[in-house]
Short mmCIF file of C-alpha atoms and ligand atoms in Angstrom, two decimals:
data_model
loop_
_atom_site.label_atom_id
_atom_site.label_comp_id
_atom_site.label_asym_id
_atom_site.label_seq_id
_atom_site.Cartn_x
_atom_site.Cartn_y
_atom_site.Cartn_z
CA UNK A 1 0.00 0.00 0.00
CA UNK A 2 2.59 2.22 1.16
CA UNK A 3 4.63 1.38 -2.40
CA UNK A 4 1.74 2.08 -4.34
CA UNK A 5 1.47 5.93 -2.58
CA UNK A 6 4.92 6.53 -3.29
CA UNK A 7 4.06 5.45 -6.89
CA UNK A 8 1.51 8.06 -6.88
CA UNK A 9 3.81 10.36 -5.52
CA UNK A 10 6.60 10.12 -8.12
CA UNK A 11 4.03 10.42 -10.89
CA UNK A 12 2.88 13.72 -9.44
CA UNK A 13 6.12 14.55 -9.11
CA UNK A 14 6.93 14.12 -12.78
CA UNK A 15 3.77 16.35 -13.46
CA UNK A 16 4.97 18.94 -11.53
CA UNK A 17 8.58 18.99 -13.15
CA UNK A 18 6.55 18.83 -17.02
CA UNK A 19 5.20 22.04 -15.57
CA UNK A 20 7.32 23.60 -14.67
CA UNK A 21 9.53 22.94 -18.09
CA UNK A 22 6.46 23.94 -20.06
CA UNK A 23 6.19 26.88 -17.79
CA UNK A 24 9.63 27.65 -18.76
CA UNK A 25 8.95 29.40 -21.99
CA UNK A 26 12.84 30.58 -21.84
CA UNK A 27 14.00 27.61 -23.96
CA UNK A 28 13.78 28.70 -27.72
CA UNK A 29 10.80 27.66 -29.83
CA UNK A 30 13.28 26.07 -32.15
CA UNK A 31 13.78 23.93 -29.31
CA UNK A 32 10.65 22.17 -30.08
CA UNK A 33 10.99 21.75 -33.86
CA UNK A 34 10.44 18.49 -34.60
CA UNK A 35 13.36 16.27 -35.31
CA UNK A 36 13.74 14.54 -38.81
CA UNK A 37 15.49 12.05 -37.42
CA UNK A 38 12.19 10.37 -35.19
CA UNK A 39 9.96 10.94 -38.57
CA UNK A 40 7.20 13.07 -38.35
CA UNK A 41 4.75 10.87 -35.93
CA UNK A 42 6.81 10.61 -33.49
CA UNK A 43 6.65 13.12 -30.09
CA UNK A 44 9.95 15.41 -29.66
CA UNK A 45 10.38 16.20 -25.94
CA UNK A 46 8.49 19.27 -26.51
CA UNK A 47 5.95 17.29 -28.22
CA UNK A 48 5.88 14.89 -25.45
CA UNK A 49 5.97 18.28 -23.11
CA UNK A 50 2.39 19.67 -25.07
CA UNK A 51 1.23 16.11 -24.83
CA UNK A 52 1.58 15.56 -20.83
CA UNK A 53 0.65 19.52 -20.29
CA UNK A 54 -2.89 18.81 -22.44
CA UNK A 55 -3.99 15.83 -20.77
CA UNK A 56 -2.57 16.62 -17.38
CA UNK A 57 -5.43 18.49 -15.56
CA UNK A 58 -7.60 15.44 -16.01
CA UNK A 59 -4.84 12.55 -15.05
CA UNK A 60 -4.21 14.71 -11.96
CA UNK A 61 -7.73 14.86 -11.00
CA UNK A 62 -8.32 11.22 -11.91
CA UNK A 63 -4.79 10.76 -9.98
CA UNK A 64 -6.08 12.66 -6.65
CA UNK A 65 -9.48 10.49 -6.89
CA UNK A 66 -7.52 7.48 -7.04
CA UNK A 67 -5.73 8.79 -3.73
CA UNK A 68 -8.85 9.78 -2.64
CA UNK A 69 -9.90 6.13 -2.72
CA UNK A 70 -6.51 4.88 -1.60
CA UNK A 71 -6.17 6.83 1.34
CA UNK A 72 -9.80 5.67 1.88
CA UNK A 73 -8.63 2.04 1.74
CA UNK A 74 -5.74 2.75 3.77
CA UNK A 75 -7.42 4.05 6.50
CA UNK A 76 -9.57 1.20 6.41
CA UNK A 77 -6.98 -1.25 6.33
CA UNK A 78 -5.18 0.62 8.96
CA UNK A 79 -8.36 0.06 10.99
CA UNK A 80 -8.32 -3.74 10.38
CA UNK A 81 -4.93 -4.04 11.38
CA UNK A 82 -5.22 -2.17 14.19
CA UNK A 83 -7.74 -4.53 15.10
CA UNK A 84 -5.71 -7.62 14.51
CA UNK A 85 -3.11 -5.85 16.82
CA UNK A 86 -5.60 -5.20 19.53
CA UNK A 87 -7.03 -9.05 18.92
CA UNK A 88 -3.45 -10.41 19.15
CA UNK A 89 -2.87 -8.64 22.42
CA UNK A 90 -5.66 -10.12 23.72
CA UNK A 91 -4.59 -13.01 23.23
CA UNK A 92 -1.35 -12.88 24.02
CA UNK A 93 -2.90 -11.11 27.33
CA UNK A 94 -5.26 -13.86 27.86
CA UNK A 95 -2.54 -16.61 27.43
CA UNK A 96 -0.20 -14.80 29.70
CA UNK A 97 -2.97 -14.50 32.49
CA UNK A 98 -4.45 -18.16 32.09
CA UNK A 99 -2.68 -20.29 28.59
CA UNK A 100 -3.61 -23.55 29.85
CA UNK A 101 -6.68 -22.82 29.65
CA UNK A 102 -7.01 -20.75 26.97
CA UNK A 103 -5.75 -22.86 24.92
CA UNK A 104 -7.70 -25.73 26.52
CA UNK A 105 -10.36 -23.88 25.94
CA UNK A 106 -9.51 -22.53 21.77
CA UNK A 107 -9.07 -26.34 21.17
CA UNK A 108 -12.23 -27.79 22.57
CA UNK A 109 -14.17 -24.76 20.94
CA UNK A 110 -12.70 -25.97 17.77
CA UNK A 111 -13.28 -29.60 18.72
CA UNK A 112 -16.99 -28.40 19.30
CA UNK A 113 -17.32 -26.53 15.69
CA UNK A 114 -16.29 -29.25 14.38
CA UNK A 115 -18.45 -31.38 15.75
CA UNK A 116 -21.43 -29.30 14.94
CA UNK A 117 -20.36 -29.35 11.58
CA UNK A 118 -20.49 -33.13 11.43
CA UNK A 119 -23.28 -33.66 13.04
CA UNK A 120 -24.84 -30.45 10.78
CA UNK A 121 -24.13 -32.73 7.94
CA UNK A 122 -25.73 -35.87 9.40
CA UNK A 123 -28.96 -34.00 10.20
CA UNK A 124 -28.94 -33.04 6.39
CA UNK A 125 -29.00 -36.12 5.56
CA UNK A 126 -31.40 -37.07 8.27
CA UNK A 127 -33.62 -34.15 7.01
CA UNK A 128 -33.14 -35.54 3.32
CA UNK A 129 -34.24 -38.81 4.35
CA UNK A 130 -37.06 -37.92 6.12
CA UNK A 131 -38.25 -35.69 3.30
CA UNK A 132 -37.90 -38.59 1.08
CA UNK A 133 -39.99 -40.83 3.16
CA UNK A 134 -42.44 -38.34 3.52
CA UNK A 135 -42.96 -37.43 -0.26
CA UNK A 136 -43.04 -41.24 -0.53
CA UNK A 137 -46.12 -41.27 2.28
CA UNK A 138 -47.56 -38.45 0.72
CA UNK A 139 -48.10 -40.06 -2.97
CA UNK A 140 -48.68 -43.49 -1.28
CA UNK A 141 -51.65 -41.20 0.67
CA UNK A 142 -52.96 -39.82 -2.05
CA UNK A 143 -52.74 -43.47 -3.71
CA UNK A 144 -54.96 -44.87 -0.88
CA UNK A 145 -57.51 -41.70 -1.24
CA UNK A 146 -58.14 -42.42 -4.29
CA UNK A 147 -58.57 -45.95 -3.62
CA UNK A 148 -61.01 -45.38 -1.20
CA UNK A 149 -62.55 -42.83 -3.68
CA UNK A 150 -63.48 -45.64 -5.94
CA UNK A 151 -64.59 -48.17 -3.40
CA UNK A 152 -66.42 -45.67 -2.03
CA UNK A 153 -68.40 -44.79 -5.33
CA UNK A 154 -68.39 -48.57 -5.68
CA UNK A 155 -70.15 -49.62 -2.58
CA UNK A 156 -72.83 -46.55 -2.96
CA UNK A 157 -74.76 -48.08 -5.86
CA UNK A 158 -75.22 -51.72 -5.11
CA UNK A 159 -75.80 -50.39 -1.03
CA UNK A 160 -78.81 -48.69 -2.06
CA UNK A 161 -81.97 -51.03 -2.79
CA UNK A 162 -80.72 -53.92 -1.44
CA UNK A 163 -82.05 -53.87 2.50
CA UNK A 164 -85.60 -53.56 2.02
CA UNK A 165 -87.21 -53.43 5.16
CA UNK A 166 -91.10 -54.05 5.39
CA UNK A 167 -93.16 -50.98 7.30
CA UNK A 168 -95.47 -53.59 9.38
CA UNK A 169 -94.37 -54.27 13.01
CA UNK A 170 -95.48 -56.63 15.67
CA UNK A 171 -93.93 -58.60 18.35
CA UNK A 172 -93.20 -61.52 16.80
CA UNK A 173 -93.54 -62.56 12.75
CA UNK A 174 -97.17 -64.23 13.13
CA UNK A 175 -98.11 -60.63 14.49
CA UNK A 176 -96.81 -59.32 11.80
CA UNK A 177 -98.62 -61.51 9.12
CA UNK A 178 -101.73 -60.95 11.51
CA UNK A 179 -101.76 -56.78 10.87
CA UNK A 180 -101.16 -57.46 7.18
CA UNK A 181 -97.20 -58.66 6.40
CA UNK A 182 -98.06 -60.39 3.46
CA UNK A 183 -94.49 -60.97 2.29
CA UNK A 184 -91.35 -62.85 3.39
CA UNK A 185 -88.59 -60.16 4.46
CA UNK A 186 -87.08 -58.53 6.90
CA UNK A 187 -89.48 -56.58 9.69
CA UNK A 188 -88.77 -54.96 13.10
CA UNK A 189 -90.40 -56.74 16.10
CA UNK A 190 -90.51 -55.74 19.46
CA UNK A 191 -91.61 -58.83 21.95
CA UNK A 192 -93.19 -58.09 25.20
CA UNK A 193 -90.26 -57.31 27.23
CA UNK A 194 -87.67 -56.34 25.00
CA UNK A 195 -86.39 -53.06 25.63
CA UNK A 196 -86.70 -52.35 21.73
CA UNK A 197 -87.37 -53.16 18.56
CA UNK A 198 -85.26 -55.64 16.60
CA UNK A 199 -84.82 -57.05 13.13
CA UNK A 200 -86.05 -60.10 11.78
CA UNK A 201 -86.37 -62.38 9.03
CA UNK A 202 -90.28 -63.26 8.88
CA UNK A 203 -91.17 -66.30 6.64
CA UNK A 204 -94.92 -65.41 5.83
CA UNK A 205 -96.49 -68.11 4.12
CA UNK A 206 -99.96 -68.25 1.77
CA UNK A 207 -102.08 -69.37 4.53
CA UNK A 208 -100.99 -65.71 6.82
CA UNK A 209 -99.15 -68.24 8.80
CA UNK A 210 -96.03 -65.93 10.02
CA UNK A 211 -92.51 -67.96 11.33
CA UNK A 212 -90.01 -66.15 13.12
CA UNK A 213 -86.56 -67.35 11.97
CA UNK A 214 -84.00 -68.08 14.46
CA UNK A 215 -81.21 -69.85 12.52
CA UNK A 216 -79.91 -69.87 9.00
CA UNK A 217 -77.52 -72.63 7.62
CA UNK A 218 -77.36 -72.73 3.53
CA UNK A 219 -74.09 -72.62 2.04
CA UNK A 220 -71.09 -72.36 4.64
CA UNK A 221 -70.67 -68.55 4.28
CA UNK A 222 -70.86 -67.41 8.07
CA UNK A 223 -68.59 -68.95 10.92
CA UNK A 224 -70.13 -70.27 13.32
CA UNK A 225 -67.77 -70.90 15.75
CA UNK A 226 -68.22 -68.00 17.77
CA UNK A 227 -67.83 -67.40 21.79
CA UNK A 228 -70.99 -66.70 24.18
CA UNK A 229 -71.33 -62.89 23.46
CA UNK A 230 -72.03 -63.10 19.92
CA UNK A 231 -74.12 -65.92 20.52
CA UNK A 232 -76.16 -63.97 23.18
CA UNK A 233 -76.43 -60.88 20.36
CA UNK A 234 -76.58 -62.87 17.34
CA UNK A 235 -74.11 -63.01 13.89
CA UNK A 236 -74.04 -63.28 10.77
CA UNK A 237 -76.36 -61.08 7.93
CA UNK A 238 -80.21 -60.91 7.67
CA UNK A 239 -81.21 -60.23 4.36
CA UNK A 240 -84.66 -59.36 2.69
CA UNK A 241 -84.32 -63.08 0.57
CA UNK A 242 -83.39 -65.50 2.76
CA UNK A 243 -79.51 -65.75 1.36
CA UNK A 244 -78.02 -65.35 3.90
CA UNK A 245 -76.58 -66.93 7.35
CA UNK A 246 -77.13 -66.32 10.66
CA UNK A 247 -77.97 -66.56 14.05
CA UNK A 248 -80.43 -63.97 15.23
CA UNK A 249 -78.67 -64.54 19.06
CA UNK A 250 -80.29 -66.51 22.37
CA UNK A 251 -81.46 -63.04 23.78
CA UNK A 252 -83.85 -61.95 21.33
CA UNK A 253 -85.00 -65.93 21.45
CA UNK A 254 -85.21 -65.69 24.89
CA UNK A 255 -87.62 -63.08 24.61
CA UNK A 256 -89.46 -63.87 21.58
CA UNK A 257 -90.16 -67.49 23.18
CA UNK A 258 -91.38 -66.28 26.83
CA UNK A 259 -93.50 -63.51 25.83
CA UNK A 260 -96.90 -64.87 25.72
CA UNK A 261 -99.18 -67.45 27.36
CA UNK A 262 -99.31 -69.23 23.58
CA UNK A 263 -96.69 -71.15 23.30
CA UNK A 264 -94.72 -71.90 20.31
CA UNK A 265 -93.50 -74.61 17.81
CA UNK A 266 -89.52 -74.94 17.30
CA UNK A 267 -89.47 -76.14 13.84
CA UNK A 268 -86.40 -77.26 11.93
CA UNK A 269 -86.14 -77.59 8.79
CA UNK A 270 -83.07 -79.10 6.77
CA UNK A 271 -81.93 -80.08 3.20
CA UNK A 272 -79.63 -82.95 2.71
CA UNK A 273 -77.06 -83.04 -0.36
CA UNK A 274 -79.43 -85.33 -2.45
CA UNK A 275 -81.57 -82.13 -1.97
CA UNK A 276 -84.10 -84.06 0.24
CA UNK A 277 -85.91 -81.97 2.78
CA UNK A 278 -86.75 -83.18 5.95
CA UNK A 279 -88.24 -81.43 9.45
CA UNK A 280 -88.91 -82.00 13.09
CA UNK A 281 -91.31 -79.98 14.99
CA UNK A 282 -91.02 -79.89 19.04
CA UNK A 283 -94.15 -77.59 21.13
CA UNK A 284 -93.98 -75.65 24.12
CA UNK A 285 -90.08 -74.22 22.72
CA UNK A 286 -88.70 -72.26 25.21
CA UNK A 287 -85.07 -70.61 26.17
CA UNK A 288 -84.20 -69.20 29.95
CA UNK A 289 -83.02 -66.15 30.75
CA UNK A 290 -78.85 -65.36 30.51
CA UNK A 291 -78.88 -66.05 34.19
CA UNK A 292 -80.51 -69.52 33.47
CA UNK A 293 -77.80 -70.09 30.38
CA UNK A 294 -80.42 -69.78 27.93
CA UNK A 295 -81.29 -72.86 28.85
CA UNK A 296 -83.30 -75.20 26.14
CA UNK A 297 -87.00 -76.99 27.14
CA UNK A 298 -89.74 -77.99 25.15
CA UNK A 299 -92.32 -80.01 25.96
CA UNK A 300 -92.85 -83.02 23.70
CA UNK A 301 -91.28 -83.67 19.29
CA UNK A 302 -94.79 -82.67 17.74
CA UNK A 303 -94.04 -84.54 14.77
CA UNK A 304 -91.81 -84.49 11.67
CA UNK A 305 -90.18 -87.07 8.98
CA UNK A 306 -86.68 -85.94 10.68
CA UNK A 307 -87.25 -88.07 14.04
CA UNK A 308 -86.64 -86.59 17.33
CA UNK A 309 -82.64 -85.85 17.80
CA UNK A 310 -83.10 -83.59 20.28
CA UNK A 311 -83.99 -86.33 22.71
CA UNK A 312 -81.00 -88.12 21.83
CA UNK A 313 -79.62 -90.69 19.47
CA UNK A 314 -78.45 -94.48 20.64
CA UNK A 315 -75.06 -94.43 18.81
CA UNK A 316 -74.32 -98.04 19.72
CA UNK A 317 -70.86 -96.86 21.54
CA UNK A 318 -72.11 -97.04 25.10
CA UNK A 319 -75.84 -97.56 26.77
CA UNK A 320 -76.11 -94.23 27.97
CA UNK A 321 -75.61 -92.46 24.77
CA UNK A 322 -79.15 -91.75 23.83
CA UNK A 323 -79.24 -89.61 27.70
CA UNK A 324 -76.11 -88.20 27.38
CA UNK A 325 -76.95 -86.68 24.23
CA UNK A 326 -80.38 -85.56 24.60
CA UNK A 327 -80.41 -82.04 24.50
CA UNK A 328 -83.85 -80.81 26.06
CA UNK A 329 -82.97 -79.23 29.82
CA UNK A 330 -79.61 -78.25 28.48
CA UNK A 331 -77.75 -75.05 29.02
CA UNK A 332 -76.22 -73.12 25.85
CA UNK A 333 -72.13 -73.71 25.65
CA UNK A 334 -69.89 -72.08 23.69
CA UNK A 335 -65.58 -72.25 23.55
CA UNK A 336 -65.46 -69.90 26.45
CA UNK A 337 -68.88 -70.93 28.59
CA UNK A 338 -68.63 -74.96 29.18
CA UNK A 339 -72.01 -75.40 30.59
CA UNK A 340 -72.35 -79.09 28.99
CA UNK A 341 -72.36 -82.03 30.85
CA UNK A 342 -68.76 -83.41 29.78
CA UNK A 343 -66.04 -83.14 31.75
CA UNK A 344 -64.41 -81.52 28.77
CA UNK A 345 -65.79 -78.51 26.52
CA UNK A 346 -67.96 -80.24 23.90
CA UNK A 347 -68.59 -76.71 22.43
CA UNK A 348 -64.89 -75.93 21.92
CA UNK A 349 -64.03 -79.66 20.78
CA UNK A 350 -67.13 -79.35 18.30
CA UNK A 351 -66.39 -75.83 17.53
CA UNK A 352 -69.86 -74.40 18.14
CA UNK A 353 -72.25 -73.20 20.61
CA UNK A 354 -75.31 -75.47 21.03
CA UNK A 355 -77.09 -76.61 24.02
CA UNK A 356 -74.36 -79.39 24.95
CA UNK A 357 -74.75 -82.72 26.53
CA UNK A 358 -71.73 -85.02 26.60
CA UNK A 359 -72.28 -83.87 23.78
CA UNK A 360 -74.98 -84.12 21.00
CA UNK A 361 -77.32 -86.15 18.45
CA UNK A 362 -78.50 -82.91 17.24
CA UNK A 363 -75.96 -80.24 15.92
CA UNK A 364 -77.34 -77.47 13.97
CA UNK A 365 -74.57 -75.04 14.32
CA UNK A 366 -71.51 -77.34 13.46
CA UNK A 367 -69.06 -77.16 10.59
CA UNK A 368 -70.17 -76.48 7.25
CA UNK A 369 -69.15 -79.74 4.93
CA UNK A 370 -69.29 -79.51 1.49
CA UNK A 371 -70.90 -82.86 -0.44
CA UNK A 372 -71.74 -84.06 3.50
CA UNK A 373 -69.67 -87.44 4.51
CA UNK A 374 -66.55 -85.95 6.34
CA UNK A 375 -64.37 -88.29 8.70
CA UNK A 376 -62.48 -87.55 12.07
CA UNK A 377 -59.49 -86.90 10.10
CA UNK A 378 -61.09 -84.01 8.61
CA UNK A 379 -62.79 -82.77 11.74
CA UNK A 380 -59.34 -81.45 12.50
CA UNK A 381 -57.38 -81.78 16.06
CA UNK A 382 -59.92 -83.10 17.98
CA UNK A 383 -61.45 -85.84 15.70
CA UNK A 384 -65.23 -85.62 17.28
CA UNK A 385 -68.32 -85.29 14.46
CA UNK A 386 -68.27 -81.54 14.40
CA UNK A 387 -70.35 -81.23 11.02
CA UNK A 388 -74.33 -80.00 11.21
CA UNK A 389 -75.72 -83.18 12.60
CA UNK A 390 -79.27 -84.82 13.01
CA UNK A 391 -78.47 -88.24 14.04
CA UNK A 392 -81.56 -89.52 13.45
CA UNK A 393 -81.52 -88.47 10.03
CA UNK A 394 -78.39 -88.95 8.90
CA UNK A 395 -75.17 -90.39 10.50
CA UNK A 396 -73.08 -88.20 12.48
CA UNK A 397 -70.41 -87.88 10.02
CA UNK A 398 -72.81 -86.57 7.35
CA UNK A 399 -73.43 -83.08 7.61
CA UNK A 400 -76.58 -81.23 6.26
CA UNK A 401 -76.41 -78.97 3.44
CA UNK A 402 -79.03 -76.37 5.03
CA UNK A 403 -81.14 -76.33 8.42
CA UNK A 404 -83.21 -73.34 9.35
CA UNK A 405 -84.53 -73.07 12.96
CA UNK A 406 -87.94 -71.04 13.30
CA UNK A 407 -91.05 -70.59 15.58
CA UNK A 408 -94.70 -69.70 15.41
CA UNK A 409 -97.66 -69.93 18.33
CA UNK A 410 -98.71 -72.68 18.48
CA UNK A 411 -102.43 -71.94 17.99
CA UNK A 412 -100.88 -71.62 14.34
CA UNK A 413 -99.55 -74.01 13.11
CA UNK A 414 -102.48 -76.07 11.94
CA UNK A 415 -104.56 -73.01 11.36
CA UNK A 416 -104.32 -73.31 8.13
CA UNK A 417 -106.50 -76.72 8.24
CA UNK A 418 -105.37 -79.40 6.63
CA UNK A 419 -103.41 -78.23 3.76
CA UNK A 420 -101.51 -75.71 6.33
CA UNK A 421 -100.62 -77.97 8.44
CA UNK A 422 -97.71 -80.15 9.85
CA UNK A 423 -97.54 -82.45 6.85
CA UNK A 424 -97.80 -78.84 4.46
CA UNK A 425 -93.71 -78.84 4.82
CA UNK A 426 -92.36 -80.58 1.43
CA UNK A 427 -95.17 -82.55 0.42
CA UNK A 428 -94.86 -83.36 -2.92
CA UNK A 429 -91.04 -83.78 -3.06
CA UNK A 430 -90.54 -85.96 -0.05
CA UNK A 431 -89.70 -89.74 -0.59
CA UNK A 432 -90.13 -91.36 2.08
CA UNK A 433 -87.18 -93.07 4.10
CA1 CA B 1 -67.80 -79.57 30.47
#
């Protein structure tokens, strides 16, 4: 900086001494005639002398701006090395008072910065990652919407007129067919005690005659191995055409079958895989209270081409069989409610809940089979006949192809005179065994 000034300086200088010899008029003019010798485009001092005093008063300016900006500079450079002196006094202060730790302390700063750094550059990547992930959620998000979009639009038109549900109500199905349900479908019905109204599927026949359906077995569709609280509510799907599975649940059969002073007809019906239909009617069907196990009694098979399973079957394997599966007095069982009379859980060996004995010649909520026959191999771990059983039917490795379970009063069932009554169910397309 300082050689640059001087620089400045001497070129001043050199303007100053042009001056003054151009100033100097004393010299002869023939002084300044130009010089053969250089040619006649070339300067001669004087020339040169003309030359520096025309363009001088602008160099010089542009010359004192220039110092202008120098001395500027200067000063400011001045200023930052003044501060590097002041800074390097400090520190040589501060190491004089306390170096150890100074210095201690000047490493494990820089220890720390560049720490931060690395870890800086790990979060960035962290950060990147992260970023990535969540444009990757974002689209798979947006993927999903739209997804549910379509299912959405999907489900809305077949959802629409499927569940038809009739407008007459009563508190049972033959009440219903009584105040003018002239069609098979789905109603609300409210017995006596319930607390409110609940959904059934009403089988109303030609002659008004109106059955309450209780159980649904047709093609295998609903699991029925199910634990006490589902049985107590009831599973599967009602529908308005009888397509469906189900089990309406042993409350609302509880109250249905204690609500009035007539008493009702159990009647179950069931299809074989020849596609011969058979049925077995018992009077006086009743099921206790939760407290009570929703326990099964009826008072005497009313008739039927199915024979009375429900009072047990004499399997030939012991004496007592035909007791120990009878299944009128019986409490309901289920996997996780072993109120059977076994030492065992027939309902979780059998995979159902039924009203258990030790265990059963009827078995309406068992297995679904396909084609019927099934062995104790295929009855899985346990081995036992686990299919949808009516020993006196059918053996108790065949199971049924479809069983429904409904009621009616019993005032009812034969009020339809003779062609209404019991011997109404399949005539026409019954052999007989
Ligand atoms: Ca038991």
């Amino acid at each position: 900086m300082i050689t640059f000034s001087q620089t400045v300086a001497s070129v001043l200088f050199l303007c100053a001494l042009t001056t003054a010899q151009r100033g100097d008029y004393s010299l002869p003019p023939e002084a300044c005639t130009p010089s053969d010798g250089f040619g006649q485009y070339c300067p001669t001092t004087c020339g040169v002398a003309d030359y520096l005093q025309k363009y001088k008063p602008g160099v010089v300016k542009d010359l004192r701006d220039m110092e202008e900006i120098l001395l500027d500079i200067a000063n400011l450079t001045k200023g930052a090395q003044d501060r590097v002196v002041y800074l390097r006094d400090s520190e040589t202060q501060a190491q004089k008072t306390s170096p150890d730790t100074y210095i201690h302390k000047s490493r494990s700063m820089l220890d720390d910065v560049i720490r931060f750094e690395k870890s800086i550059l790990t979060q960035e990547e962290q950060i990147y990652t992260l970023q990535s992930t969540l444009a990757a959620n974002d689209k798979r998000m947006l993927e999903l919407k739209q997804l549910a979009l379509q299912l959405d639009q999907k489900c809305k038109m077949p959802c629409k007129d499927t569940v038809e549900i009739q407008p007459v109500t009563g508190k049972d199905c033959q009440d219903v067919a009584n105040k003018g349900g002239k069609v098979s479908g789905l109603y609300y019905v409210q017995p006596a005690r319930a607390p409110a109204p609940f959904l059934v599927y009403c089988e109303i026949d030609s002659f008004g005659r109106g059955w309450t359906v209780l159980q649904r077995r047709r093609d295998g569709s609903v699991n029925f191995n199910r634990n006490w609280i589902p049985y107590k509510e009831g599973f599967g799907y009602l529908s308005p055409d009888d397509s469906t599975e189900f089990w309406l649940g042993n409350e609302k059969m509880h109250l249905l079958s204690v609500q009035s002073s007539v008493p009702y007809v159990l009647r179950i019906e069931m299809v074989d895989w020849d596609g011969k239909k058979k049925h077995a009617d018992y009077a006086m069907f009743k099921l206790g209270p939760e407290a009570d196990k929703y326990r099964l009694t009826y008072a005497y098979y009313f008739g039927g081409d199915a024979g009375d399973a429900f009072d047990g079957f004499d399997f030939g394997d012991d004496a007592s069989d035909k007791f120990h599966t009878s299944h009128n007095g019986m409490q309901f069982s289920t996997a996780d409610q072993d109120n059977d009379k076994y030492q065992g859980s027939c309902a979780k060996q059998d995979g159902s809940g039924w009203w258990m004995n030790r265990c059963h010649a009827a078995h309406l909520n068992g297995k679904y089979y396909k084609g019927g026959t099934y062995t104790a191999k295929d009855a899985g771990q346990h081995g036992f006949d686990n299919g949808i059983i009516w020993a006196t039917w059918h053996s108790r490795w065949y199971s049924l192809k479809e069983t429904t379970m409904k009621i009616i009063p019993i005032n009812r069932i034969t009020a339809g005179g003779q062609q209404g009554g019991v011997d109404s169910f399949g005539k026409g397309d019954l052999p007989s065994p």
